[in-house]
Coordinates of N, CA and C in Angstrom, one line a residue:
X1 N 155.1 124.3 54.5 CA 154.7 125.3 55.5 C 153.3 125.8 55.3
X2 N 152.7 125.7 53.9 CA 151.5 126.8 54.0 C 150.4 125.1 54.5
X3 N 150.8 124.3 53.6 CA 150.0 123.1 54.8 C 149.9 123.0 56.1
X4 N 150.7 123.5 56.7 CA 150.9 123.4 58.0 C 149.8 124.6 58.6
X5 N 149.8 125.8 58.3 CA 148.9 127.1 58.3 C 147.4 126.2 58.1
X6 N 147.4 125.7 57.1 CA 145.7 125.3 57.0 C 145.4 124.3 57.9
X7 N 146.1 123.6 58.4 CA 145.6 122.6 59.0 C 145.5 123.2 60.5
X8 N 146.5 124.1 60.9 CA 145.9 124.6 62.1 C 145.0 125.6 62.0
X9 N 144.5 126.2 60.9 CA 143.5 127.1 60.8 C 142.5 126.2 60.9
X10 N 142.6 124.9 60.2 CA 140.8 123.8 60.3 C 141.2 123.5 62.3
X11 N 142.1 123.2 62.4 CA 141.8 122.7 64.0 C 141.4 123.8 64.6
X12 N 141.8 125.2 64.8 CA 141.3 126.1 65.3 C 139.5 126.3 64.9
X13 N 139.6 126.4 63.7 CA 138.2 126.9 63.4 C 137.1 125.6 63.7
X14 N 137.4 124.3 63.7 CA 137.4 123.5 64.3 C 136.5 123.3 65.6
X15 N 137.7 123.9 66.7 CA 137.3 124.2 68.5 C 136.5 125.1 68.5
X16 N 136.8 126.5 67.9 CA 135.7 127.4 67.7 C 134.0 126.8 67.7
X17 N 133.7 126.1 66.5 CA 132.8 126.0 66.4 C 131.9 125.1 67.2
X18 N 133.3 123.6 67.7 CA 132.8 122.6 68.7 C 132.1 123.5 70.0
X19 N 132.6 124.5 70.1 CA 132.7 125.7 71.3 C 131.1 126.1 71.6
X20 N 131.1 126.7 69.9 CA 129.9 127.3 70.4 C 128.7 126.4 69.7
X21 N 128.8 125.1 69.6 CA 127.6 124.1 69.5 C 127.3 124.0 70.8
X22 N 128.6 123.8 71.6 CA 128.0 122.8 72.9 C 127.4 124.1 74.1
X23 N 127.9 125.6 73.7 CA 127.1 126.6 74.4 C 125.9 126.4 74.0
X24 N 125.5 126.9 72.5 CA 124.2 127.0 72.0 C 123.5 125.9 72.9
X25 N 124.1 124.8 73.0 CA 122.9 123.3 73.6 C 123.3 123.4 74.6
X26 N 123.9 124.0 75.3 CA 123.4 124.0 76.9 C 122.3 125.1 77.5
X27 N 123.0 126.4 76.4 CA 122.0 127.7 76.3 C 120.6 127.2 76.5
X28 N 120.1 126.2 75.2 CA 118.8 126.0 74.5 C 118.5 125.2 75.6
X29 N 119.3 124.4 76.5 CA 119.0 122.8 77.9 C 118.3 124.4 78.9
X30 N 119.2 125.3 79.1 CA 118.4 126.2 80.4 C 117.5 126.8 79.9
X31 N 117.3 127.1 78.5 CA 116.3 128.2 78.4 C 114.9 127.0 78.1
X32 N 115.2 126.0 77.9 CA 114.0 124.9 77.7 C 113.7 124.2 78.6
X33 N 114.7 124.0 79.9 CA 114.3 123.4 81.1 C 113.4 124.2 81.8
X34 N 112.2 124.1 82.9 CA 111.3 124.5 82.9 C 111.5 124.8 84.5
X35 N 111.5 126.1 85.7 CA 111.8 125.9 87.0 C 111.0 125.3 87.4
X36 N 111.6 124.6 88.4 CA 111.1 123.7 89.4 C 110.2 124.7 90.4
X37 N 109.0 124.3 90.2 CA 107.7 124.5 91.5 C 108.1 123.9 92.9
X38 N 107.5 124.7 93.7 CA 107.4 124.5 95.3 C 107.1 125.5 96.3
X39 N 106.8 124.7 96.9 CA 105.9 125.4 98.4 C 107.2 125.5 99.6
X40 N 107.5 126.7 100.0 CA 108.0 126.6 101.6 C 107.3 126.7 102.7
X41 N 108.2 125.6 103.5 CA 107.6 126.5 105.0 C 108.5 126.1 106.1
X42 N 108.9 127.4 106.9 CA 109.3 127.1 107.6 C 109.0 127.7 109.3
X43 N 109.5 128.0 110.4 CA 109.6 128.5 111.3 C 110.5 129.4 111.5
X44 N 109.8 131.0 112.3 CA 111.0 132.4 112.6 C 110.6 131.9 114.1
X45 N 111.6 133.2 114.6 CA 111.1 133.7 115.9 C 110.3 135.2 115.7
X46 N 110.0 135.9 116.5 CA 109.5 136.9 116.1 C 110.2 138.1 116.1
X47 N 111.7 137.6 116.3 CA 112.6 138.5 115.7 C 113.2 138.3 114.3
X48 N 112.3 137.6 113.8 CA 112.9 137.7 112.7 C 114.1 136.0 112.0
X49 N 114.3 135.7 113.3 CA 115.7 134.6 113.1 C 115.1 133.2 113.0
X50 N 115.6 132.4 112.4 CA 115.3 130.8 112.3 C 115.0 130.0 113.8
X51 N 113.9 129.7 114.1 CA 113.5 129.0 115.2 C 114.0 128.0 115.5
X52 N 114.9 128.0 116.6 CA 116.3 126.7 116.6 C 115.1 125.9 117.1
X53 N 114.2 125.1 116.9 CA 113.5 124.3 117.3 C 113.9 123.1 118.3
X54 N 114.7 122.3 117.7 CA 115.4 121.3 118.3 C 116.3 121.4 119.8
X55 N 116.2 122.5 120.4 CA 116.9 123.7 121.4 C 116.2 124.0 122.7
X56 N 115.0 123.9 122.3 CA 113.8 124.7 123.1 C 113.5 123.8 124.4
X57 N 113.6 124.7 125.6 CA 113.3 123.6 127.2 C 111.6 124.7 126.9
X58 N 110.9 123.8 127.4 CA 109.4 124.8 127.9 C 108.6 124.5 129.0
X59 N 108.7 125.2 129.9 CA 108.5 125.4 131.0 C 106.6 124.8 131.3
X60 N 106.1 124.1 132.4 CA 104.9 124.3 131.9 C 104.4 125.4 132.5
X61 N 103.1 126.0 131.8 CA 102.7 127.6 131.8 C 103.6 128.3 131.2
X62 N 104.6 128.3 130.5 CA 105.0 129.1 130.0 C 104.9 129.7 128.5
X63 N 105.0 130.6 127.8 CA 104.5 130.4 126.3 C 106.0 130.4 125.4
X64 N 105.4 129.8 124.2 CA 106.9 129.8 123.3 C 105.8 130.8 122.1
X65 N 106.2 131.5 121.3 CA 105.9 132.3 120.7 C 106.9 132.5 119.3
X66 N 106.4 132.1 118.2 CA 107.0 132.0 117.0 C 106.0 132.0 116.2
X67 N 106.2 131.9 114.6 CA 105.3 132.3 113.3 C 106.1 130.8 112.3
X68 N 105.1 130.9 111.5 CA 105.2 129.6 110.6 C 104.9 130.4 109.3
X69 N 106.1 130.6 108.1 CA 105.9 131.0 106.9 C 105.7 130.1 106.3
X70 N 104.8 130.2 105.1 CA 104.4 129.4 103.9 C 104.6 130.2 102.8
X71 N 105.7 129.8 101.6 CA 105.9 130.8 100.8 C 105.5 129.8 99.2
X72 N 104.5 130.3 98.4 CA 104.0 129.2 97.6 C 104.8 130.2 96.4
X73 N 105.7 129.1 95.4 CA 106.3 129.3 94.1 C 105.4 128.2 93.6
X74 N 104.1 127.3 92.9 CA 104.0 126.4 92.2 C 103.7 127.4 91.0
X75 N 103.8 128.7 90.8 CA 103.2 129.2 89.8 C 101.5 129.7 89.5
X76 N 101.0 129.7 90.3 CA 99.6 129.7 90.8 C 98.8 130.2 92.1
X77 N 97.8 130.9 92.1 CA 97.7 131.1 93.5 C 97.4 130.1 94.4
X78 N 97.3 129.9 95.5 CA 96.7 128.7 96.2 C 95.9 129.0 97.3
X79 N 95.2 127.7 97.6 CA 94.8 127.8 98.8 C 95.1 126.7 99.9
X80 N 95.5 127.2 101.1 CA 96.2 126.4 102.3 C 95.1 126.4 103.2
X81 N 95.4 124.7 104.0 CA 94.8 125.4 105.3 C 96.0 124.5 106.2
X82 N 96.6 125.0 106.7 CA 97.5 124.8 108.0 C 97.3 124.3 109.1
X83 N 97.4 123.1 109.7 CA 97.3 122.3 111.0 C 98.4 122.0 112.4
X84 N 97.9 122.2 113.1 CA 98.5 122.3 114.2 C 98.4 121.3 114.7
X85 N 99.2 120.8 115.3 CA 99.7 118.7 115.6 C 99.8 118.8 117.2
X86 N 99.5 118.8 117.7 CA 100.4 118.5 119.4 C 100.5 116.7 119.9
X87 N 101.6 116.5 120.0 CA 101.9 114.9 120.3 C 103.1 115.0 121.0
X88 N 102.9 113.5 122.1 CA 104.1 113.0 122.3 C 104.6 111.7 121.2
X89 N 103.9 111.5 120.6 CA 104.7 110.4 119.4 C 105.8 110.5 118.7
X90 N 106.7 110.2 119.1 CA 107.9 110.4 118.3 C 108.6 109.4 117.7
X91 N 107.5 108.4 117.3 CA 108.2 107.0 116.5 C 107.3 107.2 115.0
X92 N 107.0 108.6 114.4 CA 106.6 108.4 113.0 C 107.5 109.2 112.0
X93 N 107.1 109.1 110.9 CA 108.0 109.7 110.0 C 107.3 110.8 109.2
X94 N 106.0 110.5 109.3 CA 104.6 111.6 108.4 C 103.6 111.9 108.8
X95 N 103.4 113.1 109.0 CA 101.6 113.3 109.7 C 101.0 112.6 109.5
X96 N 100.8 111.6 108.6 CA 99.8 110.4 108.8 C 99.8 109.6 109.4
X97 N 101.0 109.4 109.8 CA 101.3 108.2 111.1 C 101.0 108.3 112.2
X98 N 101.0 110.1 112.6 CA 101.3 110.6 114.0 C 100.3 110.5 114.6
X99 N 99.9 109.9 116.0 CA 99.4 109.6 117.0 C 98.8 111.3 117.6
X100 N 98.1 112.0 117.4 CA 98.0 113.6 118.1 C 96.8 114.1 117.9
X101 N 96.9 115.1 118.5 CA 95.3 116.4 118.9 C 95.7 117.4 117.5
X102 N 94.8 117.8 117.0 CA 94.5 119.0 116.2 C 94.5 119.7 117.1
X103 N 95.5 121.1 117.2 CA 95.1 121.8 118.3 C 94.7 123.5 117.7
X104 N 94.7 123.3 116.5 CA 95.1 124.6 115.6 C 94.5 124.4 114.0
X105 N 93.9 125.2 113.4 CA 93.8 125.3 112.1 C 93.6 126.5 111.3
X106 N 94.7 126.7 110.2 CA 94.0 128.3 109.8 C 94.2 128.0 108.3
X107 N 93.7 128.9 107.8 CA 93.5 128.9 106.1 C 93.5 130.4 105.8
X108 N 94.5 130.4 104.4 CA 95.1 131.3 103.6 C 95.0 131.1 102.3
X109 N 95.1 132.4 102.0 CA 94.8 132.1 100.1 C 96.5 133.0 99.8
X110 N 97.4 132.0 99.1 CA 98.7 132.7 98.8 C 98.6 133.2 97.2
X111 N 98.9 134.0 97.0 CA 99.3 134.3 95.9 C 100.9 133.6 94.7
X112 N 100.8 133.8 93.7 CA 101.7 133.0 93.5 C 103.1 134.0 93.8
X113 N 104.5 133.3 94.3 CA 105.1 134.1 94.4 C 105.3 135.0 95.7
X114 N 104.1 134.4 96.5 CA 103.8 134.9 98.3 C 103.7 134.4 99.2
X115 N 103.3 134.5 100.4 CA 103.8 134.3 101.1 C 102.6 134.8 102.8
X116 N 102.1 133.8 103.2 CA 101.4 133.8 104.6 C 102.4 133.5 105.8
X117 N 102.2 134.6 106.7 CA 102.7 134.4 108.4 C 101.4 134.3 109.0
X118 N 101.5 132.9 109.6 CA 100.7 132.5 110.9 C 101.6 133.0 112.2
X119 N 100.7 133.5 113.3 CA 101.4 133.7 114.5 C 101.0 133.0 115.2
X120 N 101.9 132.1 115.7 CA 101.7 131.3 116.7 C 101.9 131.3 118.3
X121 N 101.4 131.5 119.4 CA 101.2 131.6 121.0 C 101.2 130.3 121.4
X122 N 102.1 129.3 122.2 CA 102.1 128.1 122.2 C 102.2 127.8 123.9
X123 N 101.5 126.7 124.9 CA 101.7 126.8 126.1 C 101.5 125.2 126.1
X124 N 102.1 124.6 127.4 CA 101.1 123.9 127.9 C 100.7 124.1 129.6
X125 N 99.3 124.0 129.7 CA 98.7 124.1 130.9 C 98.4 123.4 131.7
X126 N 98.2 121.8 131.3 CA 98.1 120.6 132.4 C 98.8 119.3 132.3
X127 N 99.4 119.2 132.9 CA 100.4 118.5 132.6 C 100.5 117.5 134.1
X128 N 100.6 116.1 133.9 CA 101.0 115.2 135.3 C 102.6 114.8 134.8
X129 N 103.1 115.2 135.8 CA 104.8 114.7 135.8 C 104.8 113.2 136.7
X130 N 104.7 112.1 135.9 CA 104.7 111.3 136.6 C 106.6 110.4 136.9
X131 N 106.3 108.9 137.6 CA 107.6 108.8 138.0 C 108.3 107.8 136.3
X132 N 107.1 107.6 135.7 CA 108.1 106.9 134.5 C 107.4 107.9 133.1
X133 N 106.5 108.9 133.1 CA 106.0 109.5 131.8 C 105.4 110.4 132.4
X134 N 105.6 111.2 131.0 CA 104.9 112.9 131.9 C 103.3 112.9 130.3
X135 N 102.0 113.1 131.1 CA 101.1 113.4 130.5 C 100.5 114.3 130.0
X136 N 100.2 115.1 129.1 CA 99.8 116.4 129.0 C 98.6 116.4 128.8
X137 N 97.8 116.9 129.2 CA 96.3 116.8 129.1 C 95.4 118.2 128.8
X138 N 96.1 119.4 128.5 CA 95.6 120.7 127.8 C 97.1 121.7 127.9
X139 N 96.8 122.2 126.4 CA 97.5 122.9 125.9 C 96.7 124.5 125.6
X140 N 97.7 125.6 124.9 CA 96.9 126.8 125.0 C 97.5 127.5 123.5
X141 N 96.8 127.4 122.5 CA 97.2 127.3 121.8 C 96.3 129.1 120.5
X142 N 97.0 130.3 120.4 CA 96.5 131.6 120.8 C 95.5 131.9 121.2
X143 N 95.3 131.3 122.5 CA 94.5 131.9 123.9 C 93.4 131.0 123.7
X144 N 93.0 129.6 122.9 CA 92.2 129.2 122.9 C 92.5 127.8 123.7
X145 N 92.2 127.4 125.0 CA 92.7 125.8 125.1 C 91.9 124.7 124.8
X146 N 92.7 123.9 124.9 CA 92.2 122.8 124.1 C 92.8 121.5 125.0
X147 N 91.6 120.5 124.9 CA 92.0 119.6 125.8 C 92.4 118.6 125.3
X148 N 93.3 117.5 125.3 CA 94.8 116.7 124.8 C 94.8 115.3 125.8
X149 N 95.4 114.0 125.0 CA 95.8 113.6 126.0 C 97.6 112.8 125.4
X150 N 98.6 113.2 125.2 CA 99.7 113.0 125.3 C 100.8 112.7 126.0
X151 N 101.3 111.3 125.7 CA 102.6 111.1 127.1 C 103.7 110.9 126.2
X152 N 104.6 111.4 127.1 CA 105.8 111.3 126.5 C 107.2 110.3 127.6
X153 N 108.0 109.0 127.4 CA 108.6 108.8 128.6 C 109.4 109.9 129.8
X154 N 109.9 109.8 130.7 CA 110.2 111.2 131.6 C 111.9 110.9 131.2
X155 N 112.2 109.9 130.8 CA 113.4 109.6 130.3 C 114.0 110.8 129.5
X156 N 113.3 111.5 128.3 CA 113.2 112.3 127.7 C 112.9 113.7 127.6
X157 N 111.3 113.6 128.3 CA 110.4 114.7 128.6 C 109.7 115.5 127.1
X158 N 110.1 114.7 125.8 CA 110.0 115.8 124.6 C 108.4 115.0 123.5
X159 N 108.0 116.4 123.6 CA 106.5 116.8 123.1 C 107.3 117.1 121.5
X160 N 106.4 117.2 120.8 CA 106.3 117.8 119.0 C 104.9 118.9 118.5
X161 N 105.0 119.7 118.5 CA 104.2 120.1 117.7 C 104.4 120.1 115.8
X162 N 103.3 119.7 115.7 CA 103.8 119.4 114.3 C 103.0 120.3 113.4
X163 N 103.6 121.0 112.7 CA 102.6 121.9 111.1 C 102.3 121.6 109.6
X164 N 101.0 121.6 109.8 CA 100.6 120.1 108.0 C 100.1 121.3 107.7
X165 N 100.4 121.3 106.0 CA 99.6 122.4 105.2 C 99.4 121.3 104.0
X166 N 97.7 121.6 103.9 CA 97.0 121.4 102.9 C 96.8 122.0 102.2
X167 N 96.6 121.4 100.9 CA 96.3 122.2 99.6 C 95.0 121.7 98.8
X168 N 94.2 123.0 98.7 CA 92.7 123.3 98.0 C 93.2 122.3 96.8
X169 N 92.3 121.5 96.6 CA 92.3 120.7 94.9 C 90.7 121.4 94.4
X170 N 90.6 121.6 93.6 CA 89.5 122.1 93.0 C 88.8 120.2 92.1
X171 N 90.2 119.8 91.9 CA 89.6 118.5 91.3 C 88.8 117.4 91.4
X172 N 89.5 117.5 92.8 CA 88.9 116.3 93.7 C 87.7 117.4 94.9
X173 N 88.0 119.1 95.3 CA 87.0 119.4 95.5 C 86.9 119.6 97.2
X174 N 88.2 119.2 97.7 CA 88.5 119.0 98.9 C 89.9 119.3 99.1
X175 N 90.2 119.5 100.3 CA 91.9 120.2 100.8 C 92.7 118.4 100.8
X176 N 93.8 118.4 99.9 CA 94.5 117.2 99.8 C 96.5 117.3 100.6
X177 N 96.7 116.1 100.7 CA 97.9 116.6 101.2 C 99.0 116.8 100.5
X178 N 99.4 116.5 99.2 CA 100.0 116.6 98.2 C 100.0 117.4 97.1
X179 N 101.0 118.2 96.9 CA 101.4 119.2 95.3 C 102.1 118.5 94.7
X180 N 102.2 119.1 93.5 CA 103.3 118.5 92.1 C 103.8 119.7 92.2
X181 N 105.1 119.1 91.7 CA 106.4 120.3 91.3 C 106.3 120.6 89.8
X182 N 105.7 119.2 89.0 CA 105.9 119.4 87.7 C 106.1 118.0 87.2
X183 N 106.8 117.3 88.4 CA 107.5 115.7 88.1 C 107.1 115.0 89.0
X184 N 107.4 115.4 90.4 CA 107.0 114.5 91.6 C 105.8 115.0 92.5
X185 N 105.2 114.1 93.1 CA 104.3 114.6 94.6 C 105.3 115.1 95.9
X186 N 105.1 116.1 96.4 CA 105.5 116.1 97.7 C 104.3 116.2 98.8
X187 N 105.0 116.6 99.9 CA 104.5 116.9 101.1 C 104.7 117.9 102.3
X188 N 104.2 118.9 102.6 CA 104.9 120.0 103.5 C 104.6 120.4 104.4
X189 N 105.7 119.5 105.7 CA 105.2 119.8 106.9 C 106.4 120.3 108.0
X190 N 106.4 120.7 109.0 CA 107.9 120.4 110.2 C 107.5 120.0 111.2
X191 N 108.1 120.2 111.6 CA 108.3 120.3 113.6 C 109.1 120.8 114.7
X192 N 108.6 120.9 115.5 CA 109.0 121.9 116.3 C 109.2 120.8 117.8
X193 N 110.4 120.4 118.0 CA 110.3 119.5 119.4 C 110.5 120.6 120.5
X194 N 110.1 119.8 121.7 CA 110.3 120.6 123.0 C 110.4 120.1 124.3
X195 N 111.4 120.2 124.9 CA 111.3 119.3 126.5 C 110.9 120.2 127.4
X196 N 109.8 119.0 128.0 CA 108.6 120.0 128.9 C 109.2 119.5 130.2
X197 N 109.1 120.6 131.3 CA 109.8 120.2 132.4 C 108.9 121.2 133.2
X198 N 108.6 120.7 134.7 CA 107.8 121.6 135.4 C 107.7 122.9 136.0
X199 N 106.4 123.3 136.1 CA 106.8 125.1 136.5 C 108.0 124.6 137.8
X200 N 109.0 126.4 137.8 CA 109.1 126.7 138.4 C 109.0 127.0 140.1
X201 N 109.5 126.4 141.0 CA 109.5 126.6 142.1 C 109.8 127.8 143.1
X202 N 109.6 128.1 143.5 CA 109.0 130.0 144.4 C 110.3 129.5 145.6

């Protein structure tokens, strides 16, 4: 019997300790893993709500009106400058690919842990509705226009504006399109689609 007592005292004391090895080394995995860096961005409305983007009919002359957050976690302050895309191309997968007008550009200095709102006023103003592609040839982009030349099939009718944020490199000395998290490069951009259909009829 008293063998029997020690042998379940060693298995018990045993689990105990297996217990708190494998805490201690997961403890020491989170307190030594390092958080992951990153930049947000996305689109509100200006109430405040997620800009159902993929949703949106836009009238021509009409304005769409939303803000674009950039919230920078890399740990550092930064500097952005933010681009504004207007295209009908919708066969790419990266601002580099995309076929479009610069219609927009602003620059911010974020702090680490903060966060820039751009306001955005969005229109378009000239537009040919034709019988197989609609053309867009000026847009109005906060009160400044800007002349464009974009088609999209009428099959569809859908335009992109697209938002690229660059980042200040001090290294290279120039605004680059790529951060590190720590491990990888990324890249931080969206989009905003829209089907454009003509003014209104009286």
């Amino acid at each position: 019997m008293p063998l029997r007592f020690e042998v379940e005292d060693f298995a018990l004391t045993f689990s105990l300790l297996s217990t708190i090895l494998v805490l201690s080394f997961l403890g020491f995995q989170i307190m030594s893993t390092p958080r992951r860096s990153y930049i947000a961005i996305y689109a509100i409305s200006k109430e405040g709500k997620v800009f159902t983007s993929n949703e949106t009919i836009l009238r021509l002359g009409d304005g769409m009106k939303f803000m674009i957050v950039v919230e920078n976690h890399l740990g550092r302050p930064i500097n952005v400058k933010l681009l504004t895309i207007f295209t009908g191309d919708l066969n790419f997968t990266s601002p580099e690919g995309c076929k479009g007008s610069i219609v927009n550009e602003q620059v911010f200095t974020i702090d680490d842990k903060g966060r820039s709102v751009a306001e955005m006023e969005f229109s378009v103003t000239k537009a040919i509705f034709g019988q197989n592609s609609i053309t867009v040839e000026q847009v109005d982009v906060n009160s400044f226009n800007h002349e464009v030349m974009a088609k999209s099939p009428s099959s569809n009718q859908t335009f992109r504006l697209i938002f690229y944020l660059l980042i200040w490199s001090d290294d290279e000395g120039r605004y680059v399109t790529k951060w590190n998290d720590g491990i990888n490069d990324h890249t931080s951009w969206l989009q905003i689609w829209f089907e454009l259909v003509p003014e209104a009829v009286e």
